Coordinates of C-alpha atoms in Angstrom, one line a residue:
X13 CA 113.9 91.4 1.0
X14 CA 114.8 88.0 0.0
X15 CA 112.0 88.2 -3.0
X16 CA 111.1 90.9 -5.4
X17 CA 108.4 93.7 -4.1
X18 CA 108.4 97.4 -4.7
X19 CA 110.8 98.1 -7.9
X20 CA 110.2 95.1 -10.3
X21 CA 108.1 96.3 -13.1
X22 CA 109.5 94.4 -15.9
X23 CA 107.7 94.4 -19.2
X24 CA 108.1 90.8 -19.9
X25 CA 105.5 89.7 -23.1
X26 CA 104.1 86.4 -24.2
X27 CA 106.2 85.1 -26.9
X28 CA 106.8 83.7 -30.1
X29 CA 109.2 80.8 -30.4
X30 CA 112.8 82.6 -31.1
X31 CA 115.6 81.0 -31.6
X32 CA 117.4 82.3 -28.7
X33 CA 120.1 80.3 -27.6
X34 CA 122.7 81.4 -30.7
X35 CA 122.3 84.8 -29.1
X36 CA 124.4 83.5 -25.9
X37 CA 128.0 84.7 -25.5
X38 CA 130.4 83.2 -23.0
X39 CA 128.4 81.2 -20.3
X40 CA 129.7 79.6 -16.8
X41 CA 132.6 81.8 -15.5
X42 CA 131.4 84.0 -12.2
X43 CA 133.5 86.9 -13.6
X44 CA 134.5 88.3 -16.7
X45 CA 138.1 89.8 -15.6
X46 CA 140.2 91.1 -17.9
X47 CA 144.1 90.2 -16.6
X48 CA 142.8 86.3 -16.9
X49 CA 141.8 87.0 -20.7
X50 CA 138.0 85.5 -19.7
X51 CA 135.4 87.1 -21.8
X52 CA 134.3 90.6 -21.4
X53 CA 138.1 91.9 -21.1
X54 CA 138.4 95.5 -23.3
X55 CA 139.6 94.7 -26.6
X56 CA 142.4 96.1 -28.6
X57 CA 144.8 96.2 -25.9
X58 CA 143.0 99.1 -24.3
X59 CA 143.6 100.4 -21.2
X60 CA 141.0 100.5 -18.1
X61 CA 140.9 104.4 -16.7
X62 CA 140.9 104.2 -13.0
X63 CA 138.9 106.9 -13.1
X64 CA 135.7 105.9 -15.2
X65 CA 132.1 105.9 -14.2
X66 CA 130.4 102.7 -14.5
X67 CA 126.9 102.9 -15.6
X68 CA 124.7 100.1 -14.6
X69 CA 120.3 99.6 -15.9
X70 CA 118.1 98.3 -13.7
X71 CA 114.8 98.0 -13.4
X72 CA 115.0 97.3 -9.3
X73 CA 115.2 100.6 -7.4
X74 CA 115.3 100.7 -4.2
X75 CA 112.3 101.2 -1.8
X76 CA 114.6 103.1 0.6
X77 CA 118.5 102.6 2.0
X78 CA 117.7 100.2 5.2
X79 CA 118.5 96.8 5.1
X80 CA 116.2 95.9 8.0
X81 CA 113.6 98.8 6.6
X82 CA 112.5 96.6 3.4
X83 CA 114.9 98.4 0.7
X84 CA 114.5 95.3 -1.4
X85 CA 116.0 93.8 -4.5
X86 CA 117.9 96.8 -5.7
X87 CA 119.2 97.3 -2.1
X88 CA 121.0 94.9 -2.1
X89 CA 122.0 95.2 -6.0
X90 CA 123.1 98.7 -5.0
X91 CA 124.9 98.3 -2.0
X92 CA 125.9 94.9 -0.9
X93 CA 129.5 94.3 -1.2
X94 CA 129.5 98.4 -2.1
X95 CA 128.4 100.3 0.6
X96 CA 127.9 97.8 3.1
X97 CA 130.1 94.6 4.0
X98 CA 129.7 91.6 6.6
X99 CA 131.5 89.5 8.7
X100 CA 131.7 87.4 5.2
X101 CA 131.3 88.0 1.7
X102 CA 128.9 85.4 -0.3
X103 CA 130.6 85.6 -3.8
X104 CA 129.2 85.1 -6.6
X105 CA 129.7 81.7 -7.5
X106 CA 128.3 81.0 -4.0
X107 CA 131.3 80.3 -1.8
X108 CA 131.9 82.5 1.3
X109 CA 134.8 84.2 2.3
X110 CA 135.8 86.3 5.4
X111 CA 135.6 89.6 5.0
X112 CA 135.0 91.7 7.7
X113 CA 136.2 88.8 10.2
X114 CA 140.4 88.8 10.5
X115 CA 139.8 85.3 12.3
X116 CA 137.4 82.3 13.5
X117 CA 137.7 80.5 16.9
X118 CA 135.3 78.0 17.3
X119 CA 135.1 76.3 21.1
X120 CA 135.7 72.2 21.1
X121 CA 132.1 72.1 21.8
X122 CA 131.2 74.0 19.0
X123 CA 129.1 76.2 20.7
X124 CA 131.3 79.3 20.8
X125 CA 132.4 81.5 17.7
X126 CA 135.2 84.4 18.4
X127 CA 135.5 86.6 15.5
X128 CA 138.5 89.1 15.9
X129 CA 137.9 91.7 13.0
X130 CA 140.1 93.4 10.8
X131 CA 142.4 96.1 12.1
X132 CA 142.1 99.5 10.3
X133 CA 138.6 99.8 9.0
X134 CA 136.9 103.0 9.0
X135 CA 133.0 103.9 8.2
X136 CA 132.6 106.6 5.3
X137 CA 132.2 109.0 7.9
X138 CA 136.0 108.4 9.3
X139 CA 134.4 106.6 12.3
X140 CA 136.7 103.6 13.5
X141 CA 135.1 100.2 13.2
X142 CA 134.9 98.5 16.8
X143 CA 133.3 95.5 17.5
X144 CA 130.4 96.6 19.3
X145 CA 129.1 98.1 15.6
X146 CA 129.3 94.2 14.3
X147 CA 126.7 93.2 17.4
X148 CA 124.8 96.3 17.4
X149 CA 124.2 95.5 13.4
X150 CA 123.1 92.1 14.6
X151 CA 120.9 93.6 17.5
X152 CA 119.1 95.8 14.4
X153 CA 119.2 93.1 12.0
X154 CA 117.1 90.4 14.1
X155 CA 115.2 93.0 16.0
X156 CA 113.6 95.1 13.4
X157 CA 110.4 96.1 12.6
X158 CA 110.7 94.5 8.9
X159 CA 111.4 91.0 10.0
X160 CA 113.8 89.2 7.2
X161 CA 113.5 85.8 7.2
X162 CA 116.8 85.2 7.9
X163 CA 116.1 86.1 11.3
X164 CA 114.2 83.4 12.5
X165 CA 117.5 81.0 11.2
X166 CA 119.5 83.8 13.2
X167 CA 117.4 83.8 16.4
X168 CA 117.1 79.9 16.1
X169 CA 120.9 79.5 15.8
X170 CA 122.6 82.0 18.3
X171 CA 122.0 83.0 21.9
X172 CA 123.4 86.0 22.1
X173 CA 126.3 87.7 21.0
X174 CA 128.7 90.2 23.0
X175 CA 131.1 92.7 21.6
X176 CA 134.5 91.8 24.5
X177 CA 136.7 94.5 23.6
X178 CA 136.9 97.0 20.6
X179 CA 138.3 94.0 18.5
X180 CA 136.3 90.9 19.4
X181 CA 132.7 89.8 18.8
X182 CA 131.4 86.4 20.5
X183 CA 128.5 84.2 19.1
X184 CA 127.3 81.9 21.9
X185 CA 125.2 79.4 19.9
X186 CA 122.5 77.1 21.0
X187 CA 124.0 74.0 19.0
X188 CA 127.2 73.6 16.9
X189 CA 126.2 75.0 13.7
X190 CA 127.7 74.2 10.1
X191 CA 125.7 77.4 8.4
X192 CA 127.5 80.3 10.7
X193 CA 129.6 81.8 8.0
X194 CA 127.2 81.6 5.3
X195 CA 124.2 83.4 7.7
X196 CA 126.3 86.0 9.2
X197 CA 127.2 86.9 5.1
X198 CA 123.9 88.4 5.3
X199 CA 124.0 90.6 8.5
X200 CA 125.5 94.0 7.2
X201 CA 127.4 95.8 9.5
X202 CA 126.1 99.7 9.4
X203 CA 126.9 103.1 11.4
X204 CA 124.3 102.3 13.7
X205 CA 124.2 105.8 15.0
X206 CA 122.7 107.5 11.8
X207 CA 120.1 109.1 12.5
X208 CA 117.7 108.2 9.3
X209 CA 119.3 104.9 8.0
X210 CA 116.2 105.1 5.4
X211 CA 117.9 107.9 3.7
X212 CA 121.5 107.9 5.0
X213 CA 124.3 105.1 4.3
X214 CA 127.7 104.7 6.2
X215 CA 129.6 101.5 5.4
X216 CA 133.0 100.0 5.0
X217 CA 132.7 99.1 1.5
X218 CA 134.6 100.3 -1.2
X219 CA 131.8 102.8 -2.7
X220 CA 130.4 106.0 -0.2
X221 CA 127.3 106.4 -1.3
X222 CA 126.5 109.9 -2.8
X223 CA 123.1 110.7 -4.6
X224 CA 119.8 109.2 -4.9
X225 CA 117.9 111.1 -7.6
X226 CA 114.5 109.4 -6.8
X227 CA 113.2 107.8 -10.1
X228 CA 116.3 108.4 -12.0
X229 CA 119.9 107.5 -10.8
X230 CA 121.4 106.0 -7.3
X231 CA 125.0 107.1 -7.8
X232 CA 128.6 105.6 -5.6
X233 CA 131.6 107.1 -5.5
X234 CA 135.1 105.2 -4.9
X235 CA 136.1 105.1 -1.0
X236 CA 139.9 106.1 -1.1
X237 CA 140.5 105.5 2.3
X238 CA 138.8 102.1 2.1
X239 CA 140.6 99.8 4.0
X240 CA 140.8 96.4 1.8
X241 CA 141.3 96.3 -2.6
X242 CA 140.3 99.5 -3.9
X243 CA 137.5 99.8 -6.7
X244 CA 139.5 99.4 -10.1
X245 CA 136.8 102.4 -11.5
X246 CA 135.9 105.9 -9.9
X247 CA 132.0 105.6 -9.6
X248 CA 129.1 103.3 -10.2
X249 CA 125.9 105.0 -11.0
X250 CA 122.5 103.1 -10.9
X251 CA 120.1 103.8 -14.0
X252 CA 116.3 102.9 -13.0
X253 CA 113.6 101.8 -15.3
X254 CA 110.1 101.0 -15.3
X255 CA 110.0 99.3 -18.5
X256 CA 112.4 96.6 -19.8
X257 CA 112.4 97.9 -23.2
X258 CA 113.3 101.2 -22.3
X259 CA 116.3 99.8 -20.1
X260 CA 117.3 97.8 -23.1
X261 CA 117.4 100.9 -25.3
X262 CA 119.1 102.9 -23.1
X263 CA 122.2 100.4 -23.7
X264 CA 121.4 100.6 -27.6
X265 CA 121.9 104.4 -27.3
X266 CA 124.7 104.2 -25.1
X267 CA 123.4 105.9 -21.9
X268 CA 124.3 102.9 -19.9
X269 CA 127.2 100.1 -19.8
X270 CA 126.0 97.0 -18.3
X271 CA 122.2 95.5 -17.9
X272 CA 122.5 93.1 -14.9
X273 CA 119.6 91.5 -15.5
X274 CA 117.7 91.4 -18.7
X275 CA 114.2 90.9 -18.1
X276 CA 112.8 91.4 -21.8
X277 CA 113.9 88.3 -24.0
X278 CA 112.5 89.7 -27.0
X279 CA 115.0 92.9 -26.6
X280 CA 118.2 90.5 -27.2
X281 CA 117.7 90.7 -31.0
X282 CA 119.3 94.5 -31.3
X283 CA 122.4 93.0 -29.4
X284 CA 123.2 89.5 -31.3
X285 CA 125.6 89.6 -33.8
X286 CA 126.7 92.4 -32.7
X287 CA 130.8 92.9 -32.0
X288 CA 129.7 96.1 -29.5
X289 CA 127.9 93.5 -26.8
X290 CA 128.8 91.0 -24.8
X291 CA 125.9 88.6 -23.9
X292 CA 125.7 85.8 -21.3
X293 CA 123.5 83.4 -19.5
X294 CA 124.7 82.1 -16.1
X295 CA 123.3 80.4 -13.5
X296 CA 120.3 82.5 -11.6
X297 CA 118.5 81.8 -7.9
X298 CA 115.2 83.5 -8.8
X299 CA 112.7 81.4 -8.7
X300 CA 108.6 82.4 -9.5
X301 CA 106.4 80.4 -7.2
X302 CA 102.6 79.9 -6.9
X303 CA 102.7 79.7 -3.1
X304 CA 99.6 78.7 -1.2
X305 CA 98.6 80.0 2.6
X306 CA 99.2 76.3 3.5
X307 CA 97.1 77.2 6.9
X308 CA 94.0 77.7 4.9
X309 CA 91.4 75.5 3.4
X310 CA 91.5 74.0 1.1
X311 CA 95.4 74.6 0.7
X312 CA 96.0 72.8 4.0
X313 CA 95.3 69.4 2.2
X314 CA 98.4 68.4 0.4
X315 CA 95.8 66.7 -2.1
X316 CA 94.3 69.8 -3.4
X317 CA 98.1 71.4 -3.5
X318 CA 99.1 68.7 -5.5
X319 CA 96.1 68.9 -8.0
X320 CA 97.1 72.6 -8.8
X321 CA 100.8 72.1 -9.4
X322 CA 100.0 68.9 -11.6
X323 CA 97.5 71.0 -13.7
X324 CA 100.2 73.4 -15.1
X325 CA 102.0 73.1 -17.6
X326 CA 104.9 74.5 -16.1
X327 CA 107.6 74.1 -19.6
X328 CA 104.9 75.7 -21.7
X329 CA 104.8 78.8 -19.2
X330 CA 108.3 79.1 -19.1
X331 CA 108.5 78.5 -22.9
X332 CA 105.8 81.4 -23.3
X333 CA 107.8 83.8 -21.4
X334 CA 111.6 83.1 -22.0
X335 CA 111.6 80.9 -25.2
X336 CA 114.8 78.9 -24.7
X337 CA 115.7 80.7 -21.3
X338 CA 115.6 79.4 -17.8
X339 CA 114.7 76.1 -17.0
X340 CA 111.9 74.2 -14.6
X341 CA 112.9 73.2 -10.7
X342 CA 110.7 71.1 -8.7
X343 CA 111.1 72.2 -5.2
X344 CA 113.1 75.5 -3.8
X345 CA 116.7 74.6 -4.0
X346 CA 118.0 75.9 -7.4
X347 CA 121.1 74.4 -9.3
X348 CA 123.7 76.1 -7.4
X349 CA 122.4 75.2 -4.1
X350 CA 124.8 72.0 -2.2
X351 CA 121.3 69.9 -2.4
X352 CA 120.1 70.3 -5.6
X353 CA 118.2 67.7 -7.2
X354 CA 116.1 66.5 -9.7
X355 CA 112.6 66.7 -8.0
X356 CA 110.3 68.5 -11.5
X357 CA 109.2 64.9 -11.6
X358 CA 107.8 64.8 -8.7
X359 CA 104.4 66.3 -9.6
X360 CA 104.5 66.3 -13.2
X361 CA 102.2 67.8 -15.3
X362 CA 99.2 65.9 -15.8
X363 CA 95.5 67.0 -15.7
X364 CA 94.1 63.5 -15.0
X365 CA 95.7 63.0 -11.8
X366 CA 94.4 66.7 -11.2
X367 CA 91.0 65.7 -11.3
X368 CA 91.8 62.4 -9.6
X369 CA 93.2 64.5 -6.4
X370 CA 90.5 67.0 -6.3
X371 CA 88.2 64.0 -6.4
X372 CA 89.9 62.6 -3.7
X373 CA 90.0 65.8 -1.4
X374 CA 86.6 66.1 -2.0
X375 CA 86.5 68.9 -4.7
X376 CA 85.8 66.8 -7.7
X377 CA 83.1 69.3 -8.9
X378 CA 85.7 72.0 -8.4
X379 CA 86.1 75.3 -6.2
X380 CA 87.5 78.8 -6.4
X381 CA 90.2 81.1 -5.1
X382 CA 91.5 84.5 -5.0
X383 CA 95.2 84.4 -6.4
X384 CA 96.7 87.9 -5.5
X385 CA 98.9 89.2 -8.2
X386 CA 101.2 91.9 -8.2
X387 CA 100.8 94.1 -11.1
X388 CA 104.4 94.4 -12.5
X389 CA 105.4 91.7 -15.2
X390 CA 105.5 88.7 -15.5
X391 CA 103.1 88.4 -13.0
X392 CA 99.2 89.3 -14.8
X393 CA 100.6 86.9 -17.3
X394 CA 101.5 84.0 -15.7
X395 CA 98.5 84.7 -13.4
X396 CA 96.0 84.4 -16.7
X397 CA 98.1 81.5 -17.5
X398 CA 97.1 79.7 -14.3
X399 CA 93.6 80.9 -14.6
X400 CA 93.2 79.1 -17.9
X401 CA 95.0 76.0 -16.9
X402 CA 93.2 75.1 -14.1
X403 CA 90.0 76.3 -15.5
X404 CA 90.5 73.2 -17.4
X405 CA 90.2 70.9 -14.3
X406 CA 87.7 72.5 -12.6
X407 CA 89.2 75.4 -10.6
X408 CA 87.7 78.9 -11.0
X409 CA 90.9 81.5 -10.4
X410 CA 89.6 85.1 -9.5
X411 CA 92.7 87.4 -10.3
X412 CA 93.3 90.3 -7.9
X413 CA 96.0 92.3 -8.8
X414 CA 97.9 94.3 -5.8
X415 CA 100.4 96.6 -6.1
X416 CA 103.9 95.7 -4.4
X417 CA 103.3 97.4 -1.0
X418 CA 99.7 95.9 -0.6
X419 CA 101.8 92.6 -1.0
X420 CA 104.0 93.6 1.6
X421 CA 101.6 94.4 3.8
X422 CA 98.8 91.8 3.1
X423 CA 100.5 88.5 2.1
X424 CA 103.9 89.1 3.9
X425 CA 102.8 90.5 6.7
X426 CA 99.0 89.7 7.1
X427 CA 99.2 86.4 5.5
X428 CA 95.8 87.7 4.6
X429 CA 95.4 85.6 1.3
X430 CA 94.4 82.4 -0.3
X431 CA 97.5 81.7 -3.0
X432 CA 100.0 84.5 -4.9
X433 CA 102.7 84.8 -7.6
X434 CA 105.8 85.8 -6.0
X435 CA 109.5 86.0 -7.0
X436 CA 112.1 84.5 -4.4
X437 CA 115.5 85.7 -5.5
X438 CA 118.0 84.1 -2.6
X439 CA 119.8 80.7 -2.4
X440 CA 119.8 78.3 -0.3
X441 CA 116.6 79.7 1.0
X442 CA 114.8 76.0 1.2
X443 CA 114.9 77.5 5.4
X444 CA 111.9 79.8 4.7
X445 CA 109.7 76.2 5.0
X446 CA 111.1 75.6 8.5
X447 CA 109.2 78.2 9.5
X448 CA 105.6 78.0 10.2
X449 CA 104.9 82.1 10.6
X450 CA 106.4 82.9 7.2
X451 CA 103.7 83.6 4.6
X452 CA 103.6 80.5 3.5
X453 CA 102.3 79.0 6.8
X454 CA 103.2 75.8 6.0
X455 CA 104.1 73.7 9.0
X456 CA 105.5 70.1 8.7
X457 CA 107.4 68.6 11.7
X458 CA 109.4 66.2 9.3
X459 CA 110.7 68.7 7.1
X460 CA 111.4 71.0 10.6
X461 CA 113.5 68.1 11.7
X462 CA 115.3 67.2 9.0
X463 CA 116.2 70.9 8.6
X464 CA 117.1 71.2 12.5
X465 CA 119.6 68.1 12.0
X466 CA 121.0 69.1 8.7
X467 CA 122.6 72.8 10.6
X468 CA 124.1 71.0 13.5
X469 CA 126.0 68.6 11.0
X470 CA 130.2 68.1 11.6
X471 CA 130.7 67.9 7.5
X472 CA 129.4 69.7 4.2
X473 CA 128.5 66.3 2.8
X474 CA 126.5 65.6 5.9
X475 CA 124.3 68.6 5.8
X476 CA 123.4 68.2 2.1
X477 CA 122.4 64.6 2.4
X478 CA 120.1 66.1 5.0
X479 CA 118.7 68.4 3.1
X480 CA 118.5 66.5 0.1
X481 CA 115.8 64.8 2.1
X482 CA 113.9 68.0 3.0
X483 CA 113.9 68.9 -0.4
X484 CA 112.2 65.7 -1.4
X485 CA 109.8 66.0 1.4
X486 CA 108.9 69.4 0.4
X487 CA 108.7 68.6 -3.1
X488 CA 106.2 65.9 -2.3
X489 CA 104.1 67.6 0.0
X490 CA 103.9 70.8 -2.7
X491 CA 104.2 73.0 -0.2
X492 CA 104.2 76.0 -3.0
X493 CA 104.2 75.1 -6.5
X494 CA 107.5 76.4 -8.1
X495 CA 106.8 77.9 -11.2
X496 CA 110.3 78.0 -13.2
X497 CA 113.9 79.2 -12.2
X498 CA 114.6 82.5 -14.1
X499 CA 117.9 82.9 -16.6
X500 CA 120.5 85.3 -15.4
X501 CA 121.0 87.0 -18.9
X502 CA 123.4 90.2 -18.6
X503 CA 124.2 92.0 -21.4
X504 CA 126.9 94.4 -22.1
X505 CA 129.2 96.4 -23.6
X506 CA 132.2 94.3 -24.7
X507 CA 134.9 97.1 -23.7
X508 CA 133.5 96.4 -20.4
X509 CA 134.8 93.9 -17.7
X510 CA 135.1 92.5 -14.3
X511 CA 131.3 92.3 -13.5
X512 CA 129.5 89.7 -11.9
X513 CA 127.3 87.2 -14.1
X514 CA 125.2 85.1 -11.9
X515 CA 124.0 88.0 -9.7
X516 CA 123.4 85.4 -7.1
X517 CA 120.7 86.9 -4.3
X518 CA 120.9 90.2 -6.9
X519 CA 124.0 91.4 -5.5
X520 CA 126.0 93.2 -8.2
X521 CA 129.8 94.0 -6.4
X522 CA 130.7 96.4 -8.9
X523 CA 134.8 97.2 -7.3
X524 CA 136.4 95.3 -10.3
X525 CA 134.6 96.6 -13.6
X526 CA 136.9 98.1 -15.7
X527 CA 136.3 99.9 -18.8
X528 CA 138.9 101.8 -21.3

């Protein structure tokens, strides 16, 4: 799922200020790689053993092992780039590579793509890799049960697509389409013959995957007959928490390498200072949002929408929770997205105009909603947070706290709510608003079209002017009210090296982690 559901159970705590940011290590490199002499290499001239077991805490366990069967976040932590590759790799600093694909042909009308894959890549189970695996993925991926959203960018983009011979997979696309790449990164290409793909895996990646100790561990081993790099370390074994403290003192005591993604600022303090740990914040996509069911009343008046967003105090929140961590967006496009902007001004905090909109919407002696919560942190807090700020403009807030598959279920699927807090972890995932059945309901035929125009653009430059427009029309409309961007703090060992820092969508590609 491109947001968090079933695993995140953080322990995230209202805070004191802390002076946090002289904890930071190293900050802005996508990889800590040891033959560049980047941060994170293993000191002393040590060497890396091929052979070592790389022990990664997390507090995002899968729900199960299918990518079109809702895994979730730690899914895609645990296998992306492991177990399972694409067409093309999304790397973490954002840029897109081919990967699966040998070659691109595109027609002169643009509306033909011929992929010719690699030659000599094998599943984990010694099956050859033909080309009518890569469209049968697609075929699962866009016709599954559990509908990702990328789909409806999928089904909106491409016609059909046809496996030609055992190397060869044509798109036929409905328009020329600048996004192809960057989409199809997100289709994995599976064994489609398993019989349980809940429970079994069978990639191409460099990691088979060998044990799932429910509660505990998810455990990879190295892929020797993999056909690209090999893994530089012999196994990578998922630890799984339900508390953030406990996942921090598990790297204290030494039972794990690597946290990917601290999620307890207050836990940093045992780690600063200290030559043992490396600590960095990078750039993150995860962004918190108050989203509204923009087909209900009185959410379907961008006047009321407006009110709520401008009666929270958005840098106190984020103060409360991170300290000097993460920072506050005004729309979905985070930093590293091509058409980023400045848009937190848009509806600023300010409790007058509030009062002024409700007012105006009718509402000016207040109403009440239900605001569905999941119960794992930070949610119940920011939810009471809410509650008391716009309790302060009129606005009664009734917390309901679900658990993560009630969520799943209800919101995502039923769209059977009012307003929730959920967690969006993807980039570039401004799309979601282009469609009108996603949970958010929100349909706007300006924002559709500037969205439509911006994917059928001949340049880069093009499509980010285009959707630096949608961003600003989404930002003024308030279709959701975006909370705050979370930090992408990883902290670990300082023998350690080669891992990812931004954990862009949550992947965490683990072949190049090294360790003495």
């Amino acid at each position: 799922m491109s947001f968090t559901t079933g695993s995140a159970r953080s322990t995230l705590r209202r805070l004191a200020a802390v002076p946090l940011l002289a904890l930071l290590g190293a900050c802005g490199s996508t990889y800590a790689v040891p033959d560049t002499g980047i941060s994170g290499a293993p000191g002393s001239g040590a060497a890396s053993d091929p052979e070592a077991t790389i022990h990664v805490g997390s507090l995002y366990e899968p729900t199960n092992l299918s990518f079109v069967g809702g895994g979730g976040q730690g899914l895609t932590q645990a296998f992306y780039g492991n177990v399972y590759e694409a067409l093309f790799r999304l790397n973490d600093d954002g840029s897109v590579e081919p990967n699966l694909a040998a070659d691109v042909a595109t027609s002169e009308d643009g509306l033909t793509r011929t992929v010719t894959i690699q030659e000599g890549v094998g599943f984990h189970s010694g099956k050859p890799l033909m080309a009518a695996d890569v469209a049968a993925s697609y075929d699962l991926f866009t016709n599954a049960t559990y509908q990702s959203p990328r789909v409806n960018v999928l089904n909106g983009a491409i016609d059909s697509v046809e496996a030609t011979d055992d190397s060869t997979v044509v798109f036929h696309l409905k328009a020329p389409w600048i996004e192809f790449e960057y989409q199809l990164s997100y289709v994995w290409v599976v064994n489609t013959a398993l019989a349980d793909l809940e429970s079994e895996a069978d990639g191409t990646g460099p990691y088979r995957f060998d044990d799932w100790k429910h509660g505990a561990t998810l455990s990879l081993a190295r892929f020797d007959a993999y056909w690209g790099r090999p893994a530089r370390n012999g196994a990578v074994v998922f630890h799984y928490f339900t508390d953030a403290s406990a996942l921090a003192n598990a790297l204290a005591s030494g039972d794990i390498d690597i946290i990917a993604q601290l999620q307890s600022p207050d836990s940093l303090a045992q780690f600063e200072n200290q030559a043992q740990y490396t600590i960095t914040d990078s750039s993150s996509t995860t962004k918190l949002l108050l989203a509204f069911n923009d087909k209900v009343a009185p959410f379907d008046d961008v006047r009321v929408r407006r009110a709520i967003y401008s009666a929270i105090d958005r840098e106190k929140l984020l103060r409360s929770i991170w300290g000097d961590y993460g920072q506050l967006i005004g729309s979905m496009a985070a930093p590293t997205d091509p058409w980023y902007i400045d848009l937190t001004g848009v509806n600023p905090y300010d409790p007058e105009l509030s009062r002024q909109l409700l007012d105006q919407a009718g509402l000016g002696d207040g109403f009440g909603f239900v605001l569905d919560t999941p119960t794992y942190d930070p949610h119940p807090t920011v939810a009471e947070f809410v509650q008391s700020e716009l309790a302060q403009v009129g606005v009664k807030v009734e917390i309901n706290l679900i658990t993560a598959d009630e969520w799943y279920e209800r919101v995502l699927q039923g769209h059977d709510f009012a307003a929730t807090l959920q967690e969006h972890v993807n980039d570039r995932d401004i799309d979601r608003y282009a469609n009108p059945n996603f949970y958010f309901g929100w349909d706007d035929a300006e924002f559709q079209r500037l969205y439509r125009q911006s994917q059928s653009t001949a340049t880069s430059a093009e499509q980010a002017e285009l959707m630096r427009q949608a961003n600003t029309r989404l930002a003024e409309q308030a279709a959701s009210a975006w909370l705050y961007l979370y930090p992408q703090i990883v902290v670990a060992k300082s023998d350690l090296a080669g891992y990812q820092l931004h954990g862009l969508n949550s992947q965490f590609q683990a072949r190049d982690i090294v360790k003495p």
